[in-house]
Amino acid sequence: MRIRSLLTVSTVATAGAALLLTAAPQGLAAQPAAKTPVCKSKALKLGAKQAKDTRIVHISVKNTGTRACTVDRLPVVTFGDLDGAAQPVPSGESGPYKVGAGKTVYAAVRTIADLKDPEARRVDTITVSANPNLYGRTFTVKQLGATKKVKVWEPVTTWWKPSKAAADKALKKEVG
């Protein structure tokens, strides 16, 4: 009995909303909700620096444009001429991540769990992209602030976060 009365209230509310939309001026009723556009490559400034812990690289993307736009919530990080990219932690699917005008977002990349791992590969460059549909920027060992080649084995990356501290916290939570 109670469910039926709730359904009736819901049906009346929905009908009322529909009536308001049809009574609204045509221009207002027909307008879809505004979507935040995808960031254009020229509006993005990518950054990457090796952390004190040489297993970690901090990456960033700044929206240098005058309006908010979106990047993919999963950064794309590749290593030299190795196949594949850092895997996101937690795992997930692509989706938009809004970056305000003039704002910077951050991710933390663990390139290797154990620096003494005999399976480690060594690379001279890391390439970072904020969207798999855009070309990224390649950073040399020198640009990363590294003194040696970057060791890589089963790399992981966080999703974009609003601060470097939040990215570090997310990485620590996911991989220890």
Short mmCIF file of N, CA and C in Angstrom, two decimals:
data_model
loop_
_atom_site.label_atom_id
_atom_site.label_comp_id
_atom_site.label_asym_id
_atom_site.label_seq_id
_atom_site.Cartn_x
_atom_site.Cartn_y
_atom_site.Cartn_z
N MET A 1 0.83 -1.18 0.00
CA MET A 1 0.00 0.00 0.00
C MET A 1 0.88 1.25 0.00
N ARG A 2 1.86 1.25 0.84
CA ARG A 2 2.74 2.40 0.93
C ARG A 2 3.51 2.61 -0.37
N ILE A 3 3.97 1.57 -1.00
CA ILE A 3 4.71 1.67 -2.26
C ILE A 3 3.84 2.31 -3.33
N ARG A 4 2.60 1.88 -3.41
CA ARG A 4 1.70 2.42 -4.43
C ARG A 4 1.52 3.93 -4.24
N SER A 5 1.37 4.39 -3.00
CA SER A 5 1.17 5.82 -2.79
C SER A 5 2.43 6.59 -3.15
N LEU A 6 3.61 6.02 -2.91
CA LEU A 6 4.85 6.68 -3.31
C LEU A 6 4.96 6.75 -4.82
N LEU A 7 4.56 5.69 -5.51
CA LEU A 7 4.59 5.70 -6.96
C LEU A 7 3.65 6.76 -7.52
N THR A 8 2.51 6.93 -6.89
CA THR A 8 1.56 7.94 -7.35
C THR A 8 2.15 9.33 -7.18
N VAL A 9 2.79 9.60 -6.05
CA VAL A 9 3.44 10.90 -5.83
C VAL A 9 4.53 11.11 -6.87
N SER A 10 5.32 10.08 -7.13
CA SER A 10 6.39 10.18 -8.12
C SER A 10 5.83 10.45 -9.50
N THR A 11 4.76 9.77 -9.86
CA THR A 11 4.15 9.96 -11.17
C THR A 11 3.62 11.37 -11.31
N VAL A 12 3.00 11.90 -10.28
CA VAL A 12 2.47 13.27 -10.30
C VAL A 12 3.62 14.26 -10.43
N ALA A 13 4.72 14.03 -9.69
CA ALA A 13 5.87 14.93 -9.75
C ALA A 13 6.48 14.92 -11.15
N THR A 14 6.62 13.76 -11.75
CA THR A 14 7.18 13.65 -13.10
C THR A 14 6.28 14.34 -14.11
N ALA A 15 4.98 14.14 -14.00
CA ALA A 15 4.04 14.79 -14.91
C ALA A 15 4.10 16.30 -14.75
N GLY A 16 4.23 16.75 -13.51
CA GLY A 16 4.33 18.19 -13.25
C GLY A 16 5.58 18.78 -13.87
N ALA A 17 6.71 18.09 -13.75
CA ALA A 17 7.96 18.57 -14.35
C ALA A 17 7.84 18.63 -15.86
N ALA A 18 7.22 17.63 -16.45
CA ALA A 18 7.02 17.61 -17.90
C ALA A 18 6.15 18.77 -18.33
N LEU A 19 5.10 19.07 -17.55
CA LEU A 19 4.22 20.18 -17.86
C LEU A 19 4.97 21.50 -17.81
N LEU A 20 5.83 21.68 -16.81
CA LEU A 20 6.63 22.89 -16.71
C LEU A 20 7.56 23.05 -17.91
N LEU A 21 8.18 21.96 -18.35
CA LEU A 21 9.07 22.04 -19.51
C LEU A 21 8.31 22.41 -20.78
N THR A 22 7.12 21.87 -20.96
CA THR A 22 6.37 22.19 -22.17
C THR A 22 5.83 23.61 -22.11
N ALA A 23 5.62 24.14 -20.89
CA ALA A 23 5.13 25.51 -20.75
C ALA A 23 6.25 26.53 -20.85
N ALA A 24 7.51 26.09 -20.70
CA ALA A 24 8.66 27.00 -20.77
C ALA A 24 8.85 27.51 -22.18
N PRO A 25 9.46 28.68 -22.33
CA PRO A 25 9.76 29.16 -23.68
C PRO A 25 10.57 28.11 -24.43
N GLN A 26 10.34 27.97 -25.72
CA GLN A 26 10.93 26.89 -26.50
C GLN A 26 12.46 26.86 -26.40
N GLY A 27 13.10 27.99 -26.40
CA GLY A 27 14.56 28.03 -26.34
C GLY A 27 15.10 27.42 -25.06
N LEU A 28 14.39 27.61 -23.94
CA LEU A 28 14.85 27.06 -22.67
C LEU A 28 14.59 25.56 -22.57
N ALA A 29 13.47 25.12 -23.04
CA ALA A 29 13.13 23.71 -22.94
C ALA A 29 14.03 22.84 -23.82
N ALA A 30 14.50 23.35 -24.93
CA ALA A 30 15.26 22.55 -25.89
C ALA A 30 16.75 22.50 -25.58
N GLN A 31 17.25 23.35 -24.69
CA GLN A 31 18.69 23.41 -24.45
C GLN A 31 19.16 22.23 -23.61
N PRO A 32 20.17 21.46 -24.12
CA PRO A 32 20.73 20.39 -23.30
C PRO A 32 21.69 21.00 -22.27
N ALA A 33 21.99 20.24 -21.24
CA ALA A 33 22.95 20.70 -20.24
C ALA A 33 24.31 20.89 -20.91
N ALA A 34 25.00 21.97 -20.56
CA ALA A 34 26.30 22.26 -21.16
C ALA A 34 27.33 21.23 -20.68
N LYS A 35 28.12 20.72 -21.60
CA LYS A 35 29.17 19.76 -21.27
C LYS A 35 30.51 20.48 -21.27
N THR A 36 31.39 20.05 -20.41
CA THR A 36 32.73 20.60 -20.39
C THR A 36 33.50 20.00 -21.55
N PRO A 37 34.10 20.83 -22.42
CA PRO A 37 34.79 20.30 -23.60
C PRO A 37 36.08 19.57 -23.23
N VAL A 38 36.52 18.73 -24.12
CA VAL A 38 37.80 18.04 -23.97
C VAL A 38 38.92 19.07 -24.18
N CYS A 39 39.96 19.01 -23.37
CA CYS A 39 41.08 19.95 -23.50
C CYS A 39 41.79 19.76 -24.83
N LYS A 40 42.13 20.85 -25.44
CA LYS A 40 42.94 20.80 -26.65
C LYS A 40 44.40 20.71 -26.24
N SER A 41 45.18 20.04 -27.06
CA SER A 41 46.59 19.82 -26.76
C SER A 41 47.33 21.13 -26.46
N LYS A 42 47.02 22.18 -27.23
CA LYS A 42 47.73 23.45 -27.05
C LYS A 42 47.40 24.13 -25.71
N ALA A 43 46.34 23.70 -25.04
CA ALA A 43 45.96 24.29 -23.75
C ALA A 43 46.55 23.53 -22.57
N LEU A 44 47.33 22.48 -22.84
CA LEU A 44 47.87 21.65 -21.77
C LEU A 44 49.38 21.78 -21.66
N LYS A 45 49.85 21.94 -20.43
CA LYS A 45 51.29 21.94 -20.17
C LYS A 45 51.58 20.72 -19.29
N LEU A 46 52.34 19.78 -19.85
CA LEU A 46 52.66 18.54 -19.13
C LEU A 46 53.98 18.67 -18.40
N GLY A 47 54.07 18.05 -17.23
CA GLY A 47 55.29 18.05 -16.44
C GLY A 47 55.59 16.68 -15.88
N ALA A 48 56.87 16.42 -15.60
CA ALA A 48 57.28 15.16 -14.97
C ALA A 48 58.61 15.38 -14.26
N LYS A 49 58.70 14.91 -13.03
CA LYS A 49 59.93 15.00 -12.22
C LYS A 49 60.07 13.75 -11.37
N GLN A 50 61.27 13.24 -11.30
CA GLN A 50 61.53 12.09 -10.44
C GLN A 50 61.49 12.57 -8.98
N ALA A 51 60.86 11.78 -8.13
CA ALA A 51 60.77 12.10 -6.70
C ALA A 51 62.08 11.73 -6.00
N LYS A 52 62.20 12.08 -4.72
CA LYS A 52 63.37 11.66 -3.94
C LYS A 52 63.49 10.15 -3.94
N ASP A 53 62.34 9.49 -3.83
CA ASP A 53 62.28 8.03 -3.96
C ASP A 53 62.36 7.75 -5.47
N THR A 54 63.49 7.25 -5.94
CA THR A 54 63.71 7.11 -7.38
C THR A 54 62.80 6.10 -8.07
N ARG A 55 61.95 5.43 -7.32
CA ARG A 55 60.95 4.54 -7.91
C ARG A 55 59.70 5.31 -8.35
N ILE A 56 59.62 6.57 -7.96
CA ILE A 56 58.42 7.38 -8.18
C ILE A 56 58.72 8.56 -9.10
N VAL A 57 57.80 8.81 -10.03
CA VAL A 57 57.84 10.00 -10.88
C VAL A 57 56.52 10.73 -10.66
N HIS A 58 56.61 12.03 -10.39
CA HIS A 58 55.41 12.86 -10.27
C HIS A 58 55.13 13.47 -11.63
N ILE A 59 53.89 13.32 -12.11
CA ILE A 59 53.52 13.93 -13.37
C ILE A 59 52.41 14.94 -13.12
N SER A 60 52.30 15.90 -14.02
CA SER A 60 51.28 16.94 -13.86
C SER A 60 50.79 17.39 -15.22
N VAL A 61 49.61 17.97 -15.21
CA VAL A 61 49.07 18.62 -16.41
C VAL A 61 48.37 19.89 -15.95
N LYS A 62 48.73 21.00 -16.59
CA LYS A 62 48.13 22.29 -16.28
C LYS A 62 47.26 22.72 -17.46
N ASN A 63 46.06 23.16 -17.15
CA ASN A 63 45.17 23.73 -18.16
C ASN A 63 45.54 25.21 -18.28
N THR A 64 46.23 25.57 -19.34
CA THR A 64 46.65 26.96 -19.53
C THR A 64 45.58 27.79 -20.23
N GLY A 65 44.45 27.16 -20.54
CA GLY A 65 43.36 27.85 -21.22
C GLY A 65 42.57 28.75 -20.27
N THR A 66 41.59 29.43 -20.84
CA THR A 66 40.77 30.36 -20.07
C THR A 66 39.45 29.75 -19.61
N ARG A 67 39.20 28.49 -19.99
CA ARG A 67 37.98 27.80 -19.59
C ARG A 67 38.30 26.41 -19.08
N ALA A 68 37.44 25.88 -18.25
CA ALA A 68 37.60 24.50 -17.78
C ALA A 68 37.48 23.56 -18.97
N CYS A 69 38.20 22.45 -18.90
CA CYS A 69 38.12 21.42 -19.93
C CYS A 69 38.42 20.08 -19.27
N THR A 70 38.30 19.00 -20.02
CA THR A 70 38.52 17.68 -19.44
C THR A 70 39.69 16.97 -20.10
N VAL A 71 40.39 16.20 -19.27
CA VAL A 71 41.40 15.26 -19.72
C VAL A 71 40.86 13.87 -19.38
N ASP A 72 41.54 12.83 -19.80
CA ASP A 72 41.12 11.49 -19.41
C ASP A 72 41.54 11.30 -17.96
N ARG A 73 40.69 10.68 -17.14
CA ARG A 73 41.03 10.51 -15.72
C ARG A 73 42.20 9.58 -15.50
N LEU A 74 42.58 8.81 -16.53
CA LEU A 74 43.72 7.90 -16.45
C LEU A 74 44.87 8.45 -17.27
N PRO A 75 45.94 8.94 -16.65
CA PRO A 75 47.07 9.43 -17.43
C PRO A 75 47.69 8.28 -18.24
N VAL A 76 48.27 8.63 -19.36
CA VAL A 76 48.98 7.65 -20.18
C VAL A 76 50.47 7.89 -19.99
N VAL A 77 51.17 6.88 -19.47
CA VAL A 77 52.60 7.00 -19.21
C VAL A 77 53.30 5.81 -19.85
N THR A 78 54.20 6.10 -20.79
CA THR A 78 54.97 5.06 -21.46
C THR A 78 56.45 5.28 -21.21
N PHE A 79 57.23 4.23 -21.44
CA PHE A 79 58.64 4.23 -21.04
C PHE A 79 59.54 3.87 -22.21
N GLY A 80 60.33 4.86 -22.68
CA GLY A 80 61.29 4.62 -23.74
C GLY A 80 60.67 3.85 -24.89
N ASP A 81 61.37 2.80 -25.31
CA ASP A 81 60.87 1.99 -26.42
C ASP A 81 60.21 0.69 -25.93
N LEU A 82 59.85 0.63 -24.65
CA LEU A 82 59.17 -0.55 -24.11
C LEU A 82 57.72 -0.57 -24.54
N ASP A 83 57.17 -1.76 -24.71
CA ASP A 83 55.75 -1.90 -25.04
C ASP A 83 54.91 -1.66 -23.80
N GLY A 84 53.72 -1.11 -24.00
CA GLY A 84 52.77 -0.96 -22.91
C GLY A 84 52.93 0.35 -22.17
N ALA A 85 52.03 0.54 -21.22
CA ALA A 85 51.99 1.76 -20.42
C ALA A 85 51.79 1.39 -18.95
N ALA A 86 52.03 2.36 -18.08
CA ALA A 86 51.78 2.14 -16.65
C ALA A 86 50.30 1.83 -16.46
N GLN A 87 50.01 0.86 -15.63
CA GLN A 87 48.64 0.45 -15.36
C GLN A 87 48.05 1.32 -14.25
N PRO A 88 46.78 1.73 -14.40
CA PRO A 88 46.18 2.58 -13.38
C PRO A 88 45.85 1.81 -12.11
N VAL A 89 46.05 2.49 -10.97
CA VAL A 89 45.61 1.96 -9.68
C VAL A 89 44.78 3.04 -9.00
N PRO A 90 43.55 2.74 -8.63
CA PRO A 90 42.90 1.46 -8.87
C PRO A 90 42.62 1.30 -10.36
N SER A 91 42.37 0.05 -10.76
CA SER A 91 42.05 -0.17 -12.17
C SER A 91 40.73 0.53 -12.46
N GLY A 92 40.52 0.86 -13.70
CA GLY A 92 39.30 1.55 -14.07
C GLY A 92 39.27 1.83 -15.56
N GLU A 93 38.20 2.44 -15.97
CA GLU A 93 38.02 2.76 -17.37
C GLU A 93 38.23 4.24 -17.60
N SER A 94 38.47 4.57 -18.86
CA SER A 94 38.59 5.96 -19.25
C SER A 94 37.33 6.72 -18.92
N GLY A 95 37.50 8.00 -18.70
CA GLY A 95 36.38 8.88 -18.43
C GLY A 95 36.91 10.29 -18.27
N PRO A 96 36.05 11.28 -18.30
CA PRO A 96 36.53 12.66 -18.21
C PRO A 96 36.92 13.06 -16.80
N TYR A 97 37.94 13.92 -16.71
CA TYR A 97 38.35 14.51 -15.44
C TYR A 97 38.47 16.02 -15.70
N LYS A 98 37.68 16.79 -15.00
CA LYS A 98 37.60 18.24 -15.24
C LYS A 98 38.79 18.96 -14.62
N VAL A 99 39.40 19.84 -15.43
CA VAL A 99 40.52 20.66 -14.97
C VAL A 99 40.12 22.12 -15.19
N GLY A 100 40.05 22.87 -14.11
CA GLY A 100 39.66 24.27 -14.20
C GLY A 100 40.70 25.11 -14.94
N ALA A 101 40.28 26.24 -15.43
CA ALA A 101 41.18 27.16 -16.13
C ALA A 101 42.33 27.56 -15.20
N GLY A 102 43.55 27.41 -15.68
CA GLY A 102 44.72 27.77 -14.89
C GLY A 102 45.08 26.77 -13.80
N LYS A 103 44.36 25.70 -13.67
CA LYS A 103 44.59 24.71 -12.62
C LYS A 103 45.51 23.58 -13.10
N THR A 104 46.17 22.95 -12.14
CA THR A 104 47.06 21.82 -12.40
C THR A 104 46.56 20.61 -11.63
N VAL A 105 46.63 19.45 -12.26
CA VAL A 105 46.31 18.19 -11.59
C VAL A 105 47.54 17.29 -11.64
N TYR A 106 47.57 16.30 -10.75
CA TYR A 106 48.79 15.52 -10.54
C TYR A 106 48.50 14.02 -10.50
N ALA A 107 49.52 13.24 -10.83
CA ALA A 107 49.47 11.78 -10.66
C ALA A 107 50.86 11.33 -10.20
N ALA A 108 50.89 10.21 -9.52
CA ALA A 108 52.16 9.62 -9.09
C ALA A 108 52.33 8.29 -9.82
N VAL A 109 53.52 8.08 -10.36
CA VAL A 109 53.83 6.87 -11.12
C VAL A 109 54.92 6.10 -10.39
N ARG A 110 54.64 4.84 -10.06
CA ARG A 110 55.70 3.98 -9.51
C ARG A 110 56.24 3.19 -10.69
N THR A 111 57.50 3.41 -11.03
CA THR A 111 58.09 2.77 -12.20
C THR A 111 58.52 1.34 -11.92
N ILE A 112 58.89 1.07 -10.67
CA ILE A 112 59.35 -0.26 -10.26
C ILE A 112 59.14 -0.41 -8.76
N ALA A 113 58.81 -1.60 -8.32
CA ALA A 113 58.59 -1.84 -6.89
C ALA A 113 59.92 -2.02 -6.15
N ASP A 114 60.85 -2.78 -6.74
CA ASP A 114 62.13 -3.09 -6.10
C ASP A 114 63.26 -2.69 -7.05
N LEU A 115 64.04 -1.70 -6.66
CA LEU A 115 65.12 -1.22 -7.51
C LEU A 115 66.16 -2.30 -7.83
N LYS A 116 66.23 -3.36 -7.01
CA LYS A 116 67.19 -4.44 -7.25
C LYS A 116 66.59 -5.59 -8.05
N ASP A 117 65.37 -5.42 -8.54
CA ASP A 117 64.70 -6.48 -9.30
C ASP A 117 65.52 -6.83 -10.55
N PRO A 118 65.91 -8.09 -10.71
CA PRO A 118 66.72 -8.49 -11.87
C PRO A 118 65.96 -8.39 -13.20
N GLU A 119 64.64 -8.29 -13.15
CA GLU A 119 63.83 -8.16 -14.36
C GLU A 119 63.76 -6.71 -14.87
N ALA A 120 64.30 -5.78 -14.09
CA ALA A 120 64.19 -4.35 -14.40
C ALA A 120 64.72 -4.03 -15.79
N ARG A 121 63.99 -3.15 -16.46
CA ARG A 121 64.44 -2.57 -17.73
C ARG A 121 64.89 -1.15 -17.42
N ARG A 122 65.71 -0.60 -18.26
CA ARG A 122 66.19 0.76 -18.06
C ARG A 122 65.88 1.60 -19.30
N VAL A 123 65.34 2.80 -19.05
CA VAL A 123 64.97 3.67 -20.16
C VAL A 123 65.55 5.07 -19.98
N ASP A 124 65.69 5.76 -21.10
CA ASP A 124 66.21 7.13 -21.10
C ASP A 124 65.10 8.18 -21.12
N THR A 125 63.86 7.74 -21.42
CA THR A 125 62.76 8.70 -21.56
C THR A 125 61.46 8.13 -20.99
N ILE A 126 60.60 9.06 -20.60
CA ILE A 126 59.23 8.74 -20.20
C ILE A 126 58.33 9.70 -20.98
N THR A 127 57.26 9.15 -21.55
CA THR A 127 56.30 9.99 -22.27
C THR A 127 54.99 10.02 -21.50
N VAL A 128 54.45 11.22 -21.35
CA VAL A 128 53.22 11.45 -20.58
C VAL A 128 52.18 12.10 -21.49
N SER A 129 50.94 11.60 -21.41
CA SER A 129 49.83 12.22 -22.12
C SER A 129 48.63 12.30 -21.18
N ALA A 130 47.87 13.37 -21.31
CA ALA A 130 46.68 13.56 -20.49
C ALA A 130 45.45 12.95 -21.13
N ASN A 131 45.60 12.46 -22.35
CA ASN A 131 44.48 11.89 -23.09
C ASN A 131 45.05 10.95 -24.14
N PRO A 132 44.57 9.71 -24.23
CA PRO A 132 45.13 8.77 -25.20
C PRO A 132 44.95 9.22 -26.65
N ASN A 133 44.06 10.20 -26.89
CA ASN A 133 43.86 10.71 -28.24
C ASN A 133 44.79 11.86 -28.60
N LEU A 134 45.61 12.30 -27.64
CA LEU A 134 46.53 13.41 -27.87
C LEU A 134 47.97 12.93 -27.81
N TYR A 135 48.83 13.59 -28.57
CA TYR A 135 50.25 13.31 -28.43
C TYR A 135 50.68 13.78 -27.05
N GLY A 136 51.61 13.09 -26.48
CA GLY A 136 52.11 13.47 -25.17
C GLY A 136 53.40 14.25 -25.28
N ARG A 137 54.07 14.36 -24.17
CA ARG A 137 55.39 15.01 -24.13
C ARG A 137 56.37 13.99 -23.60
N THR A 138 57.52 13.93 -24.25
CA THR A 138 58.58 13.01 -23.82
C THR A 138 59.59 13.76 -22.97
N PHE A 139 59.92 13.18 -21.84
CA PHE A 139 60.88 13.75 -20.90
C PHE A 139 62.12 12.88 -20.87
N THR A 140 63.28 13.49 -21.01
CA THR A 140 64.55 12.75 -20.92
C THR A 140 64.91 12.55 -19.45
N VAL A 141 65.86 11.68 -19.21
CA VAL A 141 66.35 11.45 -17.85
C VAL A 141 66.77 12.77 -17.22
N LYS A 142 67.47 13.59 -17.99
CA LYS A 142 67.93 14.88 -17.48
C LYS A 142 66.74 15.78 -17.12
N GLN A 143 65.71 15.84 -17.97
CA GLN A 143 64.54 16.66 -17.69
C GLN A 143 63.77 16.16 -16.48
N LEU A 144 63.83 14.86 -16.24
CA LEU A 144 63.17 14.28 -15.07
C LEU A 144 63.91 14.59 -13.78
N GLY A 145 65.16 15.02 -13.91
CA GLY A 145 65.98 15.26 -12.73
C GLY A 145 66.62 14.00 -12.20
N ALA A 146 66.67 12.97 -13.04
CA ALA A 146 67.27 11.69 -12.65
C ALA A 146 68.76 11.70 -12.98
N THR A 147 69.53 10.98 -12.20
CA THR A 147 70.97 10.92 -12.45
C THR A 147 71.35 9.71 -13.29
N LYS A 148 70.47 8.72 -13.32
CA LYS A 148 70.71 7.50 -14.08
C LYS A 148 69.47 7.18 -14.89
N LYS A 149 69.54 6.13 -15.68
CA LYS A 149 68.36 5.68 -16.41
C LYS A 149 67.26 5.31 -15.43
N VAL A 150 66.02 5.40 -15.90
CA VAL A 150 64.87 5.07 -15.07
C VAL A 150 64.64 3.57 -15.15
N LYS A 151 64.59 2.93 -13.97
CA LYS A 151 64.31 1.49 -13.92
C LYS A 151 62.81 1.27 -13.98
N VAL A 152 62.41 0.29 -14.81
CA VAL A 152 60.99 0.03 -15.03
C VAL A 152 60.71 -1.46 -14.95
N TRP A 153 59.68 -1.81 -14.19
CA TRP A 153 59.15 -3.17 -14.17
C TRP A 153 57.77 -3.11 -13.53
N GLU A 154 56.76 -3.50 -14.27
CA GLU A 154 55.37 -3.47 -13.83
C GLU A 154 54.97 -2.10 -13.25
N PRO A 155 55.10 -1.04 -14.06
CA PRO A 155 54.78 0.31 -13.57
C PRO A 155 53.28 0.52 -13.38
N VAL A 156 52.95 1.37 -12.42
CA VAL A 156 51.56 1.74 -12.13
C VAL A 156 51.46 3.26 -11.98
N THR A 157 50.28 3.78 -12.27
CA THR A 157 50.02 5.21 -12.10
C THR A 157 48.70 5.43 -11.39
N THR A 158 48.63 6.48 -10.61
CA THR A 158 47.36 6.88 -10.01
C THR A 158 46.52 7.59 -11.05
N TRP A 159 45.26 7.79 -10.74
CA TRP A 159 44.41 8.65 -11.54
C TRP A 159 44.83 10.08 -11.24
N TRP A 160 44.39 11.04 -12.05
CA TRP A 160 44.70 12.44 -11.76
C TRP A 160 44.08 12.82 -10.42
N LYS A 161 44.81 13.64 -9.66
CA LYS A 161 44.37 14.10 -8.34
C LYS A 161 44.56 15.62 -8.27
N PRO A 162 43.87 16.30 -7.35
CA PRO A 162 43.98 17.76 -7.28
C PRO A 162 45.30 18.28 -6.71
N SER A 163 46.10 17.40 -6.09
CA SER A 163 47.39 17.84 -5.53
C SER A 163 48.41 16.70 -5.63
N LYS A 164 49.67 17.07 -5.53
CA LYS A 164 50.73 16.06 -5.53
C LYS A 164 50.62 15.18 -4.29
N ALA A 165 50.28 15.80 -3.15
CA ALA A 165 50.12 15.03 -1.91
C ALA A 165 48.99 14.00 -2.04
N ALA A 166 47.90 14.39 -2.69
CA ALA A 166 46.78 13.45 -2.88
C ALA A 166 47.20 12.30 -3.80
N ALA A 167 48.00 12.60 -4.82
CA ALA A 167 48.49 11.55 -5.72
C ALA A 167 49.41 10.59 -4.96
N ASP A 168 50.32 11.14 -4.15
CA ASP A 168 51.21 10.29 -3.35
C ASP A 168 50.42 9.41 -2.39
N LYS A 169 49.40 9.99 -1.75
CA LYS A 169 48.57 9.24 -0.81
C LYS A 169 47.83 8.10 -1.52
N ALA A 170 47.31 8.39 -2.71
CA ALA A 170 46.59 7.37 -3.48
C ALA A 170 47.54 6.24 -3.89
N LEU A 171 48.75 6.58 -4.29
CA LEU A 171 49.73 5.55 -4.67
C LEU A 171 50.09 4.68 -3.47
N LYS A 172 50.34 5.31 -2.34
CA LYS A 172 50.69 4.57 -1.13
C LYS A 172 49.55 3.65 -0.71
N LYS A 173 48.32 4.14 -0.83
CA LYS A 173 47.16 3.33 -0.46
C LYS A 173 47.03 2.10 -1.36
N GLU A 174 47.29 2.27 -2.64
CA GLU A 174 47.07 1.19 -3.61
C GLU A 174 48.22 0.17 -3.68
N VAL A 175 49.47 0.65 -3.53
CA VAL A 175 50.61 -0.25 -3.72
C VAL A 175 51.54 -0.32 -2.53
N GLY A 176 51.27 0.45 -1.50
CA GLY A 176 52.08 0.37 -0.30
C GLY A 176 53.34 1.12 -0.30
#
